[in-house]
Short mmCIF file of C-alpha atoms in Angstrom, two decimals:
data_model
loop_
_atom_site.label_atom_id
_atom_site.label_comp_id
_atom_site.label_asym_id
_atom_site.label_seq_id
_atom_site.Cartn_x
_atom_site.Cartn_y
_atom_site.Cartn_z
CA UNK A 21 -13.07 -109.08 125.22
CA UNK A 22 -11.21 -112.48 124.54
CA UNK A 23 -14.13 -114.33 123.64
CA UNK A 24 -13.73 -115.86 119.64
CA UNK A 25 -9.98 -115.91 120.38
CA UNK A 26 -6.61 -117.52 121.53
CA UNK A 27 -4.53 -116.18 123.32
CA UNK A 28 -3.90 -114.31 127.12
CA UNK A 29 -3.87 -111.19 129.18
CA UNK A 30 -1.85 -110.80 132.44
CA UNK A 31 -2.33 -107.76 134.77
CA UNK A 32 0.11 -106.74 137.71
CA UNK A 33 0.36 -104.07 140.27
CA UNK A 34 4.02 -103.60 140.25
CA UNK A 35 4.81 -102.06 143.89
CA UNK A 36 3.21 -105.54 145.30
CA UNK A 37 4.20 -108.21 141.96
CA UNK A 38 0.07 -108.91 142.75
CA UNK A 39 -1.98 -110.35 139.59
CA UNK A 40 -4.86 -108.12 138.97
CA UNK A 41 -5.83 -110.13 135.75
CA UNK A 42 -5.21 -113.88 134.69
CA UNK A 43 -7.04 -114.63 131.83
CA UNK A 44 -6.40 -117.46 128.68
CA UNK A 45 -8.66 -117.90 125.64
CA UNK A 46 -10.10 -120.34 124.57
CA UNK A 47 -11.34 -120.91 128.40
CA UNK A 48 -13.47 -124.04 129.57
CA UNK A 49 -16.26 -124.21 132.18
CA UNK A 50 -13.99 -125.98 135.50
CA UNK A 51 -17.33 -127.56 136.87
CA UNK A 52 -16.44 -129.95 133.99
CA UNK A 53 -13.77 -131.53 135.66
CA UNK A 54 -15.63 -131.95 139.25
CA UNK A 55 -17.84 -134.95 139.58
CA UNK A 56 -18.34 -138.35 138.34
CA UNK A 57 -17.65 -137.12 134.30
CA UNK A 58 -14.24 -135.56 135.18
CA UNK A 59 -12.48 -137.87 133.76
CA UNK A 60 -14.80 -138.15 130.10
CA UNK A 61 -15.16 -134.76 130.32
CA UNK A 62 -10.98 -134.22 130.57
CA UNK A 63 -10.49 -136.15 127.98
CA UNK A 64 -12.73 -134.31 125.32
CA UNK A 65 -11.28 -130.81 126.48
CA UNK A 66 -8.08 -132.25 125.84
CA UNK A 67 -9.23 -133.00 122.44
CA UNK A 68 -10.96 -130.03 121.76
CA UNK A 69 -10.07 -127.49 118.79
CA UNK A 70 -7.81 -125.32 120.20
CA UNK A 71 -7.06 -126.44 123.22
CA UNK A 72 -8.97 -124.99 126.25
CA UNK A 73 -6.81 -126.65 128.67
CA UNK A 74 -3.65 -124.94 127.69
CA UNK A 75 -3.47 -122.05 130.32
CA UNK A 76 -1.32 -119.92 127.57
CA UNK A 77 -0.69 -116.74 130.35
CA UNK A 78 1.69 -118.59 131.87
CA UNK A 79 1.93 -121.66 129.77
CA UNK A 80 2.29 -119.90 125.84
CA UNK A 81 5.48 -119.50 124.30
CA UNK A 82 5.19 -116.82 122.38
CA UNK A 83 7.65 -114.89 120.03
CA UNK A 84 7.53 -110.96 121.37
CA UNK A 85 7.93 -109.28 118.63
CA UNK A 86 8.06 -105.53 119.82
CA UNK A 87 6.76 -105.93 123.30
CA UNK A 88 11.25 -106.95 123.68
CA UNK A 89 12.18 -103.69 122.19
CA UNK A 90 12.10 -101.82 125.34
CA UNK A 91 14.16 -104.59 127.23
CA UNK A 92 16.76 -104.29 124.34
CA UNK A 93 17.22 -100.91 124.78
CA UNK A 94 17.65 -101.03 128.04
CA UNK A 95 20.57 -103.51 127.98
CA UNK A 96 22.35 -101.43 125.32
CA UNK A 97 22.06 -98.44 126.94
CA UNK A 98 23.88 -100.13 130.03
CA UNK A 99 26.11 -102.01 128.25
CA UNK A 100 26.76 -98.67 126.91
CA UNK A 101 26.87 -99.49 123.06
CA UNK A 102 24.25 -97.02 122.60
CA UNK A 103 23.69 -93.53 124.36
CA UNK A 104 20.30 -91.94 124.20
CA UNK A 105 21.56 -89.38 121.48
CA UNK A 106 22.78 -92.42 119.75
CA UNK A 107 21.27 -91.67 116.06
CA UNK A 108 21.42 -94.42 113.83
CA UNK A 109 19.72 -94.86 110.00
CA UNK A 110 16.54 -96.53 109.55
CA UNK A 111 16.08 -97.17 105.11
CA UNK A 112 12.71 -98.51 106.02
CA UNK A 113 14.78 -101.85 107.08
CA UNK A 114 18.06 -102.09 108.73
CA UNK A 115 20.18 -100.44 105.82
CA UNK A 116 24.02 -103.52 106.38
CA UNK A 117 21.21 -106.29 105.53
CA UNK A 118 19.51 -104.88 102.59
CA UNK A 119 16.58 -103.25 104.62
CA UNK A 120 16.10 -106.28 107.02
CA UNK A 121 14.40 -106.73 109.42
CA UNK A 122 12.26 -104.33 107.63
CA UNK A 123 11.01 -101.49 109.42
CA UNK A 124 7.98 -98.96 107.93
CA UNK A 125 8.18 -95.29 107.24
CA UNK A 126 9.59 -92.81 110.36
CA UNK A 127 12.28 -90.42 110.13
CA UNK A 128 16.17 -91.40 109.66
CA UNK A 129 18.36 -91.55 111.41
CA UNK A 130 16.22 -91.98 114.85
CA UNK A 131 17.55 -92.01 118.52
CA UNK A 132 16.67 -94.49 121.72
CA UNK A 133 12.76 -92.62 122.59
CA UNK A 134 11.67 -91.77 118.97
CA UNK A 135 13.14 -95.66 118.09
CA UNK A 136 10.51 -96.87 120.63
CA UNK A 137 7.96 -94.53 119.99
CA UNK A 138 8.01 -95.81 116.35
CA UNK A 139 9.24 -99.41 116.94
CA UNK A 140 12.22 -98.83 114.19
CA UNK A 141 13.54 -102.57 114.06
CA UNK A 142 16.73 -100.83 112.13
CA UNK A 143 17.73 -99.10 115.31
CA UNK A 144 17.15 -102.46 117.96
CA UNK A 145 19.18 -104.05 115.01
CA UNK A 146 22.55 -101.76 114.85
CA UNK A 147 22.12 -102.14 118.79
CA UNK A 148 22.89 -105.74 118.57
CA UNK A 149 25.12 -105.44 115.84
CA UNK A 150 27.03 -103.48 117.88
CA UNK A 151 27.11 -105.62 120.91
CA UNK A 152 27.63 -108.66 119.35
CA UNK A 153 30.59 -107.32 116.69
CA UNK A 154 31.96 -104.44 117.71
CA UNK A 155 35.20 -105.64 119.09
CA UNK A 156 35.84 -103.33 121.68
CA UNK A 157 32.90 -104.25 123.91
CA UNK A 158 33.68 -108.31 123.87
CA UNK A 159 36.12 -110.70 122.12
CA UNK A 160 33.75 -112.35 121.04
CA UNK A 161 29.94 -112.93 119.77
CA UNK A 162 29.53 -116.24 122.06
CA UNK A 163 31.06 -114.12 125.09
CA UNK A 164 28.64 -111.06 124.11
CA UNK A 165 25.87 -113.11 123.75
CA UNK A 166 25.92 -114.92 126.83
CA UNK A 167 26.12 -111.69 128.88
CA UNK A 168 23.43 -110.32 126.46
CA UNK A 169 21.59 -113.50 127.69
CA UNK A 170 22.30 -112.86 131.51
CA UNK A 171 20.75 -109.54 131.45
CA UNK A 172 17.15 -111.42 129.88
CA UNK A 173 17.69 -113.81 133.05
CA UNK A 174 17.59 -110.75 135.29
CA UNK A 175 15.01 -109.32 132.96
CA UNK A 176 12.63 -112.36 134.26
CA UNK A 177 13.11 -113.75 130.96
CA UNK A 178 14.78 -118.05 129.98
CA UNK A 179 13.01 -119.05 133.44
CA UNK A 180 10.31 -119.94 135.62
CA UNK A 181 9.02 -116.11 137.27
CA UNK A 182 7.97 -118.55 139.99
CA UNK A 183 4.06 -117.65 139.83
CA UNK A 184 2.47 -119.83 142.72
CA UNK A 185 0.50 -121.38 140.24
CA UNK A 186 0.91 -125.00 138.49
CA UNK A 187 2.32 -125.94 135.23
CA UNK A 188 4.30 -122.17 134.70
CA UNK A 189 6.55 -122.40 131.17
CA UNK A 190 10.04 -120.64 131.34
CA UNK A 191 10.07 -119.50 127.81
CA UNK A 192 13.10 -119.78 125.47
CA UNK A 193 16.41 -116.72 125.60
CA UNK A 194 19.09 -118.88 123.24
CA UNK A 195 22.99 -119.01 124.38
CA UNK A 196 25.81 -119.17 122.78
CA UNK A 197 26.22 -123.00 122.32
CA UNK A 198 23.11 -123.06 120.42
CA UNK A 199 24.55 -121.30 117.80
CA UNK A 200 27.79 -122.85 117.47
CA UNK A 201 26.14 -125.70 116.81
CA UNK A 202 23.52 -125.12 114.44
CA UNK A 203 26.14 -122.73 112.57
CA UNK A 204 29.19 -124.34 113.30
CA UNK A 205 30.58 -121.90 114.86
CA UNK A 206 30.15 -119.61 112.32
CA UNK A 207 27.60 -116.86 112.77
CA UNK A 208 27.85 -113.56 114.28
CA UNK A 209 25.07 -110.29 115.21
CA UNK A 210 24.09 -110.41 111.75
CA UNK A 211 23.28 -114.54 111.47
CA UNK A 212 20.84 -113.78 114.36
CA UNK A 213 19.68 -110.13 114.46
CA UNK A 214 15.94 -111.18 114.82
CA UNK A 215 16.62 -111.79 118.52
CA UNK A 216 16.68 -107.86 119.05
CA UNK A 217 13.45 -107.45 117.74
CA UNK A 218 11.76 -110.06 119.80
CA UNK A 219 11.79 -112.74 116.35
CA UNK A 220 14.28 -115.68 116.33
CA UNK A 221 14.11 -118.12 118.44
CA UNK A 222 12.96 -116.22 121.70
CA UNK A 223 10.23 -117.05 123.42
CA UNK A 224 8.19 -115.67 125.80
CA UNK A 225 5.07 -116.44 128.33
CA UNK A 226 2.58 -113.86 128.51
CA UNK A 227 3.35 -113.38 132.58
CA UNK A 228 7.05 -112.65 131.61
CA UNK A 229 5.51 -109.86 128.99
CA UNK A 230 3.43 -108.41 131.43
CA UNK A 231 6.50 -108.85 134.24
CA UNK A 232 8.56 -107.05 132.21
CA UNK A 233 6.03 -104.10 131.80
CA UNK A 234 5.87 -104.09 135.69
CA UNK A 235 9.51 -104.33 136.22
CA UNK A 236 9.52 -101.08 133.67
CA UNK A 237 7.23 -99.63 136.05
CA UNK A 238 9.63 -99.56 138.68
CA UNK A 239 12.16 -98.31 136.99
CA UNK A 240 14.23 -101.49 137.30
CA UNK A 241 12.79 -104.62 139.47
CA UNK A 242 10.01 -106.76 139.69
CA UNK A 243 8.47 -108.31 142.48
CA UNK A 244 7.86 -112.36 141.91
CA UNK A 245 4.27 -112.13 140.41
CA UNK A 246 1.78 -114.08 142.19
CA UNK A 247 -1.93 -114.83 142.76
CA UNK A 248 -2.64 -115.54 146.67
CA UNK A 249 -2.69 -112.29 148.64
CA UNK A 250 -2.56 -113.70 152.32
CA UNK A 251 -3.17 -117.19 153.76
CA UNK A 252 -5.46 -117.00 157.28
CA UNK A 253 -4.85 -113.54 157.44
CA UNK A 254 -0.64 -114.29 157.54
CA UNK A 255 1.21 -112.46 155.29
CA UNK A 256 3.09 -114.68 152.21
CA UNK A 257 6.74 -116.03 152.45
CA UNK A 258 8.88 -112.87 151.99
CA UNK A 259 9.90 -114.22 148.09
CA UNK A 260 6.71 -112.37 147.40
CA UNK A 261 7.67 -109.23 148.77
CA UNK A 262 11.75 -109.48 147.70
CA UNK A 263 12.84 -106.56 145.24
CA UNK A 264 13.89 -108.58 142.17
CA UNK A 265 17.37 -106.20 140.31
CA UNK A 266 16.89 -106.15 136.61
CA UNK A 267 21.09 -104.87 136.40
CA UNK A 268 19.89 -101.78 134.64
CA UNK A 269 20.34 -98.78 136.31
CA UNK A 270 16.88 -96.11 137.15
CA UNK A 271 18.32 -93.49 135.29
CA UNK A 272 18.47 -95.44 131.76
CA UNK A 273 15.04 -97.18 132.13
CA UNK A 274 13.09 -93.41 132.61
CA UNK A 275 14.50 -93.15 129.21
CA UNK A 276 13.21 -96.27 128.01
CA UNK A 277 9.85 -95.19 129.77
CA UNK A 278 10.39 -92.38 128.20
CA UNK A 279 9.77 -94.10 124.56
CA UNK A 280 7.07 -95.53 125.73
CA UNK A 281 5.40 -92.39 126.92
CA UNK A 282 5.58 -91.29 123.21
CA UNK A 283 4.39 -94.54 122.14
CA UNK A 284 1.27 -93.48 123.31
CA UNK A 285 0.68 -90.06 122.80
CA UNK A 286 1.62 -90.03 119.17
CA UNK A 287 3.78 -93.43 118.43
CA UNK A 288 2.26 -96.67 117.78
CA UNK A 289 0.21 -97.05 120.78
CA UNK A 290 -2.15 -93.64 120.40
CA UNK A 291 -5.86 -95.56 120.63
CA UNK A 292 -4.03 -96.67 124.55
CA UNK A 293 -4.63 -93.02 124.98
CA UNK A 294 -8.28 -93.11 127.51
CA UNK A 295 -7.12 -89.77 129.20
CA UNK A 296 -5.30 -87.50 127.91
CA UNK A 297 -3.93 -85.34 130.69
CA UNK A 298 -5.05 -86.67 132.86
CA UNK A 299 -3.69 -90.12 133.31
CA UNK A 300 -0.31 -90.57 131.67
CA UNK A 301 -0.09 -94.37 129.73
CA UNK A 302 2.96 -95.87 129.04
CA UNK A 303 3.16 -98.64 126.29
CA UNK A 304 4.53 -100.73 123.01
CA UNK A 305 2.72 -102.35 120.14
CA UNK A 306 3.98 -105.90 119.02
CA UNK A 307 3.02 -107.19 115.98
CA UNK A 308 5.04 -111.32 116.34
CA UNK A 309 5.69 -112.99 113.32
CA UNK A 310 4.00 -116.24 113.17
CA UNK A 311 5.42 -119.00 110.85
CA UNK A 312 1.35 -120.98 110.68
CA UNK A 313 0.07 -118.19 109.93
CA UNK A 314 -1.34 -114.61 110.54
CA UNK A 315 0.66 -112.58 112.66
CA UNK A 316 -0.06 -112.31 116.43
CA UNK A 317 -1.31 -109.04 118.14
CA UNK A 318 0.72 -108.02 121.32
CA UNK A 319 0.43 -104.99 123.51
CA UNK A 320 2.68 -104.02 127.34
CA UNK A 321 1.74 -101.03 128.60
CA UNK A 322 1.59 -99.60 132.22
CA UNK A 323 -0.48 -96.38 133.53
CA UNK A 324 0.00 -94.04 135.30
CA UNK A 325 3.88 -93.20 134.11
CA UNK A 326 4.18 -92.02 137.55
CA UNK A 327 3.40 -94.12 140.43
CA UNK A 328 1.92 -96.92 138.36
CA UNK A 329 -0.88 -99.24 139.95
CA UNK A 330 -1.49 -101.67 136.67
CA UNK A 331 0.66 -103.44 134.77
CA UNK A 332 -0.30 -105.21 131.45
CA UNK A 333 0.08 -107.56 128.70
CA UNK A 334 -2.05 -108.91 126.33
CA UNK A 335 -1.37 -111.20 123.14
CA UNK A 336 -4.17 -112.34 120.30
CA UNK A 337 -3.06 -115.12 118.29
CA UNK A 338 -3.22 -114.37 114.86
CA UNK A 339 -4.46 -110.86 115.81
CA UNK A 340 -2.38 -109.06 113.37
CA UNK A 341 -0.97 -105.57 114.21
CA UNK A 342 -0.98 -104.98 117.60
CA UNK A 343 -3.11 -101.79 117.46
CA UNK A 344 -5.71 -104.09 116.11
CA UNK A 345 -6.13 -106.18 119.36
CA UNK A 346 -3.18 -105.91 121.80
CA UNK A 347 -3.66 -102.33 122.01
CA UNK A 348 -7.35 -101.69 122.77
CA UNK A 349 -7.95 -104.49 124.64
CA UNK A 350 -5.12 -103.33 126.84
CA UNK A 351 -6.75 -100.04 126.91
CA UNK A 352 -9.57 -100.69 128.56
CA UNK A 353 -8.04 -103.00 131.00
CA UNK A 354 -5.86 -100.42 132.29
CA UNK A 355 -9.06 -98.02 132.26
CA UNK A 356 -11.63 -100.13 134.15
CA UNK A 357 -8.81 -99.84 136.50
CA UNK A 358 -7.77 -97.13 137.22
CA UNK A 359 -11.14 -95.52 136.94
CA UNK A 360 -12.45 -98.41 139.37
CA UNK A 361 -14.49 -100.54 137.44
CA UNK A 362 -15.88 -97.88 134.74
CA UNK A 363 -15.46 -97.27 130.84
CA UNK A 364 -15.73 -93.89 129.52
CA UNK A 365 -17.91 -93.69 126.15
CA UNK A 366 -15.02 -94.56 123.71
CA UNK A 367 -13.51 -97.29 126.65
CA UNK A 368 -17.25 -98.81 126.77
CA UNK A 369 -17.16 -98.47 122.41
CA UNK A 370 -13.99 -99.85 122.27
CA UNK A 371 -15.30 -102.66 124.48
CA UNK A 372 -17.95 -103.90 122.86
CA UNK A 373 -16.03 -104.38 119.88
CA UNK A 374 -13.01 -106.22 120.80
CA UNK A 375 -16.20 -108.71 122.44
CA UNK A 376 -17.70 -109.24 118.98
CA UNK A 377 -14.38 -109.52 116.94
CA UNK A 378 -13.99 -113.24 116.36
CA UNK A 379 -10.85 -114.38 114.72
CA UNK A 380 -11.19 -117.07 112.59
CA UNK A 381 -8.39 -120.10 113.33
CA UNK A 382 -7.53 -123.19 110.39
CA UNK A 383 -5.48 -125.11 112.98
CA UNK A 384 -5.11 -126.38 116.06
CA UNK A 385 -1.40 -125.77 116.96
#
């Protein structure tokens, strides 16, 4: 399904942290890097348009866009700056900044669960503003941002997760020093509001985004993602079995799960609902703004809602809205796995459509 596209798919078994799928596109024939011509072929691949040697699944640093919002909702709940019933205004955007970031049409005011289901930019902008700028919580925006960053680190962002593959990148979560240097100390939550919706300076790998889906599926912890199941019949080191806690309560994660379930049944992820009444799917779209061209299409999800067996992230460079590529590809991945290698008629049609849809790329970055 990634033929003719750039990006990545990562699927994880939440219960174990085992990698079920790790796809990077474009790819190459590994036999090119064996034998007498491997040096020549390596140089050729280095110069090939699209950078096929780049393992985008673990080395692609991307703005996560709205796939980031579940993490923000959980943080704001745990910090106490919002409650599940806090209703906030959205006038097609975030009102205090002239309705920027912009948002689409939905009911207002909105609370957490519908904000996740409809992917409301204003709601999460309000949350960051309260956390950084309301002095009831922290003495300064800088102190608040350091707490925010530590929360993000606990969720698996801003550092290498430690997958058993070489070359993993760490993504990027900014700290207060970055903004102190750039703005000479004159900044607040509004100055950096875009980080609340996975934009601005925030970067993540598709692996980190899939790991977030696995963490949510587990209601608050993840297990280090890994490819190897065992070595010589011996179990893996304990670091591939230990629970990595998020520091956020299971109760608060349940609200995030409810919002992601709503996104599938009646929100921005309806195309992921492959088995209504049979398998409850949770998901979140992402449309990541791209300064170099068309927006990126992203999706995170897991299924079933109860006792999840698969968590997935999809990231398609220049794919546009999350619903254009991210959601349908993610839906096929989950359905194929949960139906033991089979797809429904509609699933087959979606898979065929994705296989035959290509994206034209004008640059090589």
